[in-house]
Each structure stands twice: as C-alpha cells, then as structure tokens.
Coordinates of C-alpha atoms and ligand atoms in Angstrom, one line a residue:
M1 CA 107.3 17.1 -53.3
L2 CA 103.6 16.5 -54.0
K3 CA 102.1 18.8 -56.7
S4 CA 98.8 20.5 -56.0
F5 CA 95.7 18.8 -57.6
Q6 CA 91.9 18.7 -57.8
F7 CA 89.9 15.5 -57.6
N8 CA 86.3 14.9 -58.6
S9 CA 84.9 11.9 -56.7
S10 CA 82.2 9.9 -58.3
G11 CA 78.5 9.9 -57.3
R12 CA 77.3 7.2 -54.9
L13 CA 78.3 3.7 -55.7
S14 CA 76.0 0.8 -54.8
F15 CA 77.7 -2.6 -55.3
Q16 CA 75.3 -5.5 -54.9
A17 CA 74.6 -8.7 -56.8
G18 CA 71.0 -8.3 -57.9
G19 CA 71.2 -4.5 -57.2
I20 CA 69.2 -3.7 -60.3
Q21 CA 66.1 -4.4 -58.2
T22 CA 66.7 -1.2 -56.3
L23 CA 66.6 1.0 -59.4
G24 CA 63.0 2.2 -59.0
N25 CA 63.4 3.1 -55.4
E26 CA 66.7 4.9 -56.0
L27 CA 65.1 7.0 -58.7
K28 CA 62.4 8.1 -56.3
T29 CA 65.0 8.9 -53.6
L30 CA 66.7 11.2 -56.2
G31 CA 63.4 13.1 -56.6
G32 CA 62.5 11.8 -60.0
T33 CA 58.9 11.5 -61.1
K34 CA 59.2 10.0 -64.6
A35 CA 62.3 8.3 -65.9
L36 CA 63.8 7.9 -69.4
I37 CA 65.6 4.6 -69.6
V38 CA 68.3 4.9 -72.3
T39 CA 69.5 1.6 -73.6
D40 CA 70.1 -0.5 -76.7
Q41 CA 68.7 -3.6 -78.5
G42 CA 71.3 -6.0 -77.1
I43 CA 70.2 -5.1 -73.5
K44 CA 66.5 -5.5 -74.6
M45 CA 67.2 -8.9 -76.0
S46 CA 69.3 -10.1 -73.0
G47 CA 66.4 -9.6 -70.6
I48 CA 68.2 -7.0 -68.5
L49 CA 65.8 -4.3 -69.6
E50 CA 62.9 -6.4 -68.2
K51 CA 64.6 -6.5 -64.8
A52 CA 65.0 -2.7 -64.8
K53 CA 61.4 -2.2 -65.9
K54 CA 60.1 -4.6 -63.2
S55 CA 61.9 -2.6 -60.5
L56 CA 60.3 0.6 -61.7
L57 CA 56.8 -1.0 -62.0
D58 CA 57.2 -2.4 -58.5
E59 CA 57.8 1.1 -57.2
K60 CA 55.0 2.6 -59.4
M61 CA 57.6 4.9 -60.9
P62 CA 56.5 6.1 -64.4
F63 CA 59.0 5.6 -67.2
V64 CA 59.6 5.6 -70.9
V65 CA 62.2 3.4 -72.7
F66 CA 64.5 4.7 -75.5
D67 CA 66.2 1.6 -76.8
E68 CA 67.8 2.9 -80.1
V69 CA 71.3 3.6 -79.0
E70 CA 73.9 2.3 -81.4
P71 CA 77.6 1.5 -80.7
N72 CA 79.6 4.7 -80.9
P73 CA 76.4 6.8 -80.4
S74 CA 75.8 9.7 -82.8
T75 CA 74.5 13.2 -82.4
A76 CA 71.4 12.0 -84.3
V77 CA 70.5 9.3 -81.8
V78 CA 71.0 11.7 -78.9
E79 CA 68.7 14.2 -80.6
K80 CA 66.1 11.4 -81.0
G81 CA 66.4 10.4 -77.4
Y82 CA 66.1 14.1 -76.3
E83 CA 62.8 14.4 -78.3
V84 CA 61.4 11.5 -76.3
L85 CA 62.5 13.1 -73.0
K86 CA 60.9 16.4 -73.9
K87 CA 57.7 14.9 -75.3
E88 CA 57.2 12.6 -72.3
G89 CA 58.2 15.2 -69.7
C90 CA 60.8 13.0 -68.0
D91 CA 62.8 14.5 -65.2
C92 CA 65.4 11.7 -64.4
L93 CA 67.5 9.4 -66.5
V94 CA 68.8 5.8 -66.5
G95 CA 71.8 4.8 -68.6
L96 CA 71.5 1.1 -68.9
G97 CA 74.1 -0.9 -70.8
G98 CA 77.7 -0.5 -71.8
G99 CA 79.4 2.8 -72.4
S100 CA 77.3 3.7 -75.4
P101 CA 73.9 3.9 -73.6
I102 CA 75.4 5.6 -70.6
D103 CA 77.2 8.2 -72.7
A104 CA 74.0 8.7 -74.7
A105 CA 72.0 9.2 -71.5
K106 CA 74.5 11.9 -70.4
A107 CA 74.3 13.7 -73.7
I108 CA 70.5 13.5 -73.7
G109 CA 70.7 15.0 -70.2
V110 CA 72.9 17.9 -71.5
Q111 CA 70.3 18.6 -74.1
G112 CA 67.5 18.5 -71.5
T113 CA 68.8 21.4 -69.5
N114 CA 71.2 23.3 -71.9
P115 CA 70.4 25.2 -75.1
P116 CA 71.2 23.5 -78.4
P117 CA 73.3 22.7 -80.3
L118 CA 74.9 19.8 -78.4
L119 CA 78.4 20.1 -79.9
Q120 CA 79.0 23.6 -78.5
Y121 CA 79.7 21.7 -75.2
E122 CA 82.6 19.6 -76.6
G123 CA 85.7 19.8 -74.5
P124 CA 86.2 20.4 -70.8
N125 CA 83.7 22.3 -68.5
K126 CA 81.6 23.9 -71.2
V127 CA 78.2 22.6 -70.0
K128 CA 76.4 25.4 -68.3
N129 CA 73.6 23.8 -66.2
P130 CA 73.4 20.5 -64.2
I131 CA 71.6 17.7 -66.0
Y132 CA 68.6 15.8 -64.5
P133 CA 69.5 13.1 -62.0
L134 CA 71.1 10.2 -63.8
V135 CA 71.5 6.6 -62.5
A136 CA 74.0 4.5 -64.5
V137 CA 73.7 0.8 -64.5
P138 CA 76.7 -0.7 -66.3
T139 CA 76.3 -4.1 -68.0
T140 CA 79.9 -4.3 -69.1
A141 CA 83.1 -4.0 -67.1
G142 CA 85.1 -1.6 -69.2
T143 CA 84.1 2.0 -70.0
G144 CA 83.9 3.4 -66.5
S145 CA 81.3 5.8 -67.8
E146 CA 79.1 5.1 -64.7
V147 CA 81.5 7.2 -62.7
T148 CA 82.9 9.8 -65.1
G149 CA 81.7 13.2 -66.3
A150 CA 82.6 12.4 -69.9
S151 CA 80.3 11.6 -72.8
V152 CA 81.8 10.5 -76.1
I153 CA 79.5 11.2 -79.1
T154 CA 80.2 10.6 -82.8
D155 CA 79.7 13.5 -85.2
K156 CA 79.0 11.5 -88.3
A157 CA 79.4 14.5 -90.6
R158 CA 83.0 14.9 -89.5
K159 CA 83.5 11.2 -88.8
Y160 CA 84.8 12.4 -85.5
K161 CA 84.3 11.3 -81.8
C162 CA 83.7 14.4 -79.6
S163 CA 84.1 14.3 -75.9
I164 CA 81.9 16.4 -73.6
R165 CA 83.4 16.6 -70.2
S166 CA 81.9 18.2 -67.1
P167 CA 81.4 17.3 -63.4
Y168 CA 77.7 17.9 -64.1
L169 CA 77.7 14.7 -66.2
I170 CA 78.8 12.4 -63.4
P171 CA 75.9 10.0 -62.6
K172 CA 74.4 10.7 -59.2
L173 CA 74.4 6.9 -58.6
A174 CA 76.1 3.9 -60.2
I175 CA 74.4 0.6 -59.5
L176 CA 77.2 -2.0 -59.8
D177 CA 75.4 -5.4 -60.2
P178 CA 77.8 -8.2 -61.3
E179 CA 74.9 -10.4 -62.2
L180 CA 74.2 -8.2 -65.2
L181 CA 77.6 -9.1 -66.7
T182 CA 77.0 -12.8 -67.1
T183 CA 75.2 -12.8 -70.4
L184 CA 77.7 -10.9 -72.5
P185 CA 79.5 -12.6 -75.5
P186 CA 83.2 -13.4 -74.8
G187 CA 84.5 -10.9 -77.5
V188 CA 82.7 -8.1 -75.6
L189 CA 84.0 -9.2 -72.2
S190 CA 87.6 -9.4 -73.3
T191 CA 87.8 -6.1 -75.2
T192 CA 85.8 -4.0 -72.7
G193 CA 88.2 -5.4 -70.1
M194 CA 91.1 -4.2 -72.2
D195 CA 89.4 -0.7 -72.3
A196 CA 89.4 -0.7 -68.5
L197 CA 93.0 -1.8 -68.4
T198 CA 93.9 1.1 -70.9
H199 CA 92.1 3.6 -68.7
A200 CA 94.0 2.5 -65.6
Y201 CA 97.4 2.4 -67.4
E202 CA 96.9 5.8 -69.0
A203 CA 95.7 7.4 -65.8
F204 CA 98.6 5.9 -63.9
I205 CA 101.4 7.4 -66.1
S206 CA 99.7 10.7 -67.2
P207 CA 101.7 13.8 -66.5
V208 CA 98.6 15.4 -64.9
T209 CA 97.7 12.4 -62.8
N210 CA 97.5 12.6 -59.0
P211 CA 98.2 10.2 -56.1
V212 CA 94.5 9.3 -55.6
S213 CA 94.1 8.4 -59.3
Q214 CA 97.3 6.5 -59.3
A215 CA 96.2 4.4 -56.3
L216 CA 92.9 3.6 -57.9
A217 CA 94.6 2.9 -61.3
Y218 CA 97.3 0.6 -59.7
D219 CA 94.7 -1.5 -58.0
A220 CA 92.5 -1.6 -61.1
M221 CA 95.4 -3.0 -63.1
R222 CA 96.1 -5.5 -60.4
L223 CA 92.5 -6.7 -60.3
I224 CA 92.3 -6.9 -64.1
G225 CA 95.5 -8.9 -64.3
Q226 CA 94.1 -11.3 -61.7
N227 CA 90.5 -11.6 -63.0
L228 CA 90.1 -10.8 -66.7
R229 CA 91.1 -14.3 -67.8
R230 CA 88.9 -16.0 -65.2
F231 CA 86.0 -13.8 -66.1
C232 CA 86.3 -14.5 -69.9
A233 CA 86.7 -18.2 -69.3
N234 CA 83.4 -18.3 -67.3
P235 CA 81.3 -15.1 -67.3
E236 CA 79.0 -16.8 -64.7
N237 CA 81.9 -16.6 -62.2
I238 CA 80.2 -13.9 -60.1
E239 CA 83.4 -13.3 -58.1
A240 CA 85.5 -12.6 -61.2
A241 CA 82.7 -10.5 -62.7
G242 CA 82.5 -8.4 -59.5
F243 CA 86.2 -7.8 -59.4
M244 CA 86.2 -6.7 -63.0
L245 CA 83.2 -4.4 -62.5
L246 CA 85.0 -2.9 -59.5
A247 CA 88.3 -2.5 -61.5
S248 CA 86.5 -0.8 -64.3
T249 CA 84.8 1.6 -62.0
M250 CA 88.0 2.4 -60.2
A251 CA 89.8 2.9 -63.5
G252 CA 86.9 5.2 -64.5
I253 CA 87.4 7.5 -61.5
A254 CA 91.1 7.4 -62.0
F255 CA 91.1 8.5 -65.7
F256 CA 88.4 11.1 -65.3
N257 CA 90.8 12.8 -62.9
G258 CA 94.1 11.7 -64.3
R259 CA 93.2 11.7 -68.0
V260 CA 94.0 9.2 -70.7
G261 CA 96.7 9.6 -73.4
V262 CA 97.9 8.5 -76.8
V263 CA 96.1 5.1 -76.8
H264 CA 92.7 6.8 -76.5
A265 CA 93.8 9.7 -78.8
M266 CA 94.5 7.1 -81.5
A267 CA 91.6 4.8 -80.7
H268 CA 88.9 7.4 -81.1
P269 CA 89.5 8.0 -84.9
L270 CA 89.3 4.2 -85.4
G271 CA 85.8 4.4 -83.9
G272 CA 84.9 7.5 -85.9
V273 CA 86.2 6.3 -89.3
F274 CA 85.9 2.5 -89.2
N275 CA 83.3 2.1 -86.3
T276 CA 85.9 -0.2 -84.6
P277 CA 84.5 -1.0 -81.1
H278 CA 86.3 1.2 -78.6
G279 CA 87.8 -1.6 -76.4
L280 CA 89.1 -3.5 -79.4
A281 CA 90.8 -0.4 -80.9
N282 CA 92.5 0.3 -77.5
A283 CA 93.6 -3.3 -77.1
I284 CA 95.3 -3.5 -80.5
L285 CA 97.1 -0.1 -80.0
L286 CA 98.0 -0.7 -76.3
P287 CA 101.2 -2.8 -76.5
H288 CA 102.6 -0.6 -79.3
C289 CA 101.9 2.6 -77.4
M290 CA 103.5 1.0 -74.3
D291 CA 106.7 0.2 -76.3
F292 CA 106.7 3.8 -77.4
T293 CA 106.0 5.5 -74.1
R294 CA 108.0 3.5 -71.6
L295 CA 111.3 5.4 -72.3
A296 CA 109.8 8.5 -70.7
V297 CA 108.8 7.0 -67.3
P298 CA 110.5 3.6 -67.0
E299 CA 110.2 3.5 -63.2
L300 CA 106.4 3.7 -63.5
F301 CA 106.4 0.9 -66.1
G302 CA 108.2 -1.2 -63.6
R303 CA 105.4 -0.7 -61.1
I304 CA 102.8 -1.5 -63.9
A305 CA 104.7 -4.8 -64.5
E306 CA 104.3 -5.6 -60.8
A307 CA 100.6 -4.7 -60.8
L308 CA 100.2 -7.1 -63.7
G309 CA 101.8 -9.9 -61.8
R310 CA 105.3 -9.8 -63.3
D311 CA 108.3 -10.5 -61.1
V312 CA 110.8 -7.7 -61.7
T313 CA 113.2 -8.7 -58.9
G314 CA 116.8 -8.4 -60.1
L315 CA 115.9 -6.6 -63.4
T316 CA 117.3 -3.3 -64.3
V317 CA 114.8 -0.4 -64.6
N318 CA 115.0 -0.6 -68.4
E319 CA 114.4 -4.4 -68.4
A320 CA 111.4 -4.1 -66.1
S321 CA 109.9 -1.3 -68.2
K322 CA 109.5 -3.7 -71.1
K323 CA 107.4 -6.2 -69.1
P324 CA 104.0 -4.4 -69.2
A325 CA 103.8 -4.7 -73.1
E326 CA 104.9 -8.3 -72.8
A327 CA 102.2 -9.0 -70.2
V328 CA 99.5 -7.3 -72.4
R329 CA 100.6 -9.3 -75.5
E330 CA 100.3 -12.5 -73.5
L331 CA 96.9 -11.5 -72.2
M332 CA 95.6 -10.7 -75.7
E333 CA 96.9 -14.1 -76.9
D334 CA 95.1 -15.9 -74.1
L335 CA 91.9 -14.0 -74.8
Q336 CA 92.2 -14.4 -78.6
I337 CA 91.9 -10.7 -79.3
P338 CA 93.0 -9.8 -82.8
K339 CA 96.5 -8.4 -82.9
G340 CA 96.4 -6.2 -86.0
L341 CA 94.3 -3.4 -87.3
K342 CA 94.2 -5.1 -90.6
D343 CA 92.4 -8.1 -88.9
V344 CA 89.5 -5.8 -88.0
G345 CA 88.9 -4.1 -91.3
V346 CA 91.0 -1.0 -90.9
K347 CA 92.6 0.4 -94.1
R348 CA 96.1 1.9 -94.3
E349 CA 95.0 4.9 -96.5
S350 CA 93.2 6.5 -93.5
F351 CA 96.3 6.6 -91.2
E352 CA 97.2 10.2 -92.1
I353 CA 93.7 11.6 -91.6
M354 CA 93.3 9.6 -88.3
A355 CA 96.6 10.8 -87.0
K356 CA 95.5 14.4 -87.8
D357 CA 92.2 13.8 -85.9
A358 CA 94.1 12.3 -83.0
V359 CA 96.4 15.4 -82.8
N360 CA 93.4 17.8 -83.0
S361 CA 91.7 16.0 -80.1
G362 CA 94.5 17.1 -77.8
I363 CA 94.1 13.8 -75.9
H364 CA 97.7 12.8 -76.7
L365 CA 99.0 15.8 -74.7
T366 CA 98.5 13.9 -71.5
T367 CA 101.1 11.2 -72.4
P368 CA 104.4 11.4 -70.7
R369 CA 106.4 11.0 -73.9
K370 CA 106.1 13.8 -76.5
V371 CA 104.1 12.3 -79.4
T372 CA 103.8 13.9 -82.9
E373 CA 101.5 13.2 -85.9
K374 CA 104.4 11.4 -87.5
D375 CA 104.8 9.2 -84.4
M376 CA 101.1 8.3 -84.6
I377 CA 101.3 7.3 -88.2
E378 CA 104.2 5.0 -87.3
L379 CA 102.3 3.6 -84.4
Y380 CA 99.2 2.8 -86.6
E381 CA 101.7 1.2 -89.0
K382 CA 103.2 -1.0 -86.2
A383 CA 99.7 -2.0 -85.1
F384 CA 98.6 -2.8 -88.6
Ligands
FE2_401 FE1 88.1 4.1 -73.1

C-alpha cells in the first residue's frame, strides 16, 4: 500500500537553448526593480556573466554584480554579498553558476528578509520569511540547486557544511540553457554529473522517498547513464548537455523531496575539512556506499542497474544488486575520475572527526541500511 507523503514541486522551469537572453524580462515579470547577480570568477571569465548582463541591459533592468563566491561558499562570503544587497537596495536575486553561486544567492536571500545570524536557520523549515524572488541559472549539470529549497554553506570556524532547507528557498524560476554548459573543463563536467547521479540514486532508495521522487530519480539515472560519457567527450554536444541538465534538475527535485543519504553525509565533511569539490567527494564514495547499502534494498538496486543500462535478465536479486556499483566504477574509469581519497589530498587522520560530523548532520538517517560512525570510518578507509 502507498504511504502518505508531501511533495514540493519546483518553481517554473524554462528549458531553452540561449534562454539566458530572457533573464532581464523574467526578472521584471517577477516584480523585481533592481537585481543582485550572485556569481563567481569562473563565470565572469567564461563570458557567461556578460550574456546575463546584456539581457538585463536590454530590458533596462538595474542590477549589481557580486562575483566573489568561492567553491563551498562560506558564511563570510554570504555576509559580504548581503552587505551589497542591502547597500544597493536590490529586491530580486540571480544565482548564476554552479551550485556554489546558487546556494550563496539563496543564503543572501535569507539574510535579506530574516534577522541575523544566518546559521540559526540551519536544518529543515527554520526560515521564517520568504526570500526575494530568485532566478537560478545553472551553468553545470549537477547540483540541482536551481530547483531545491536547500542552501549548503560552510561554517569555516567549525569546518562544517551547514544545510539550510526551506520551501522559501526554492527559486521562483530556473532558466535551463544547455548552451551555458559548453565551456566547462572536463573535470568539472564529469564530477558534477556524478553529483547528479548520486542525488538520483540516494533519492531513489531513501526510506522517506515517494513515488514521484522515485519516478524522477529513475529517469535521471537513465539519462545520466546514456549521456554523461557523450557530454564529457564533447561538451559542445548540445543534445547531451541538454539531457544532462534535465537529468540534474529532475534529480534535484527528487532529492529535495526524497532526501539524500550516507554518500552526502560523508561527502560534506570532505568539503568542510579538505575543501574537496562536492561532486568529486560523492563520486569517490559512491561505489563503496553502494556495496554497503545494497543488502538492505536489493530489489531497488536491481532497478538501478536497469536504469544504468545493465542487463539483469536471468540474474538472481542478489547478483543484480551488485551491478550498480560495477556500472559506476566503469563510468568513473571511462571519465578518468580519481578512485581514491588519497589521490585528492585527503588525510587518514581526519576520518574519525569526519565520521563524527557526518553522524551529527543526521543526513545518513535517510539511508535504507542502518549506518554507524564505525561503519563510516570503514567506508572512508575503503574509499582511501
Ligand atoms: Fe550533492
């Protein structure tokens, strides 16, 4: 029998090659009179910021640019962005870039309409007031931040990644423009794609998932299985870029409602302590966490294998449940993603503290297999 569930849909989606040209008009439609564009240096260098600015200039929409967002954005950078928003009197926001600028734009938005300090809003549903209208323009196919109500901000004092979650943070509009994805370096394409795959996988098997999330997650895994290699081989393949962007968005909606689990619980401390890029941390942990988790829900793992293009005909349930980890390892091999934490500068002596942080986050609780601090240390060890 179906369990009862709640589902937050995303804001409006606008999928269109060249869609960034509509940004200025869309901001006006949302009632904005002056926009804060939150972005980073990479987007500025790539020429994408110029495209966004042109659209606002064409519409005579006043704006200010805040381009100082760093990977794994900190509370300090959010504070700085908020000062610009306040000083300039902006009343709408644009998150332009990968997950970091979009998450920073959400957190700046929280500060804009909610009393400080920011970190009192950590956790689910603590934000009191809606934020200013936010348009998200993703330039990577991975985080899904353009459709979630989650913002992950690093508290440098604690070396800890905090997640603020509220339906108020869901962008009013996500402009999905596959042309923006064509200038990214291959290492970013592959690891952000693995982040999307991890979202879909964790939302698919989560004990608190729901049939809508599972449908989106299944198709996201299928699209990633079919398109991530083609996209990384040629980022100018607009069709593959479009399917990856779609998959990442679908996986975002799926995990905001179905939650993520032990992979993300363990990846966040790697970002907090070693500044490991989020997608890379997930990718390295993913096959090991799959090996660990499959015993709890082997039938679902059989379906994941199918989504990833494996033929499971004639296999026992247990045999089929081993196929997703095998498929992920093969994908990582093809995409030349490092396999071990030691290859990306992680040190063994932090395993205990990272496992403690992972347990404290509570994110692991939405994993179908019971996972302890000791299990996590062993998983870090296996992934080393
Ligand atoms: Fe993620």
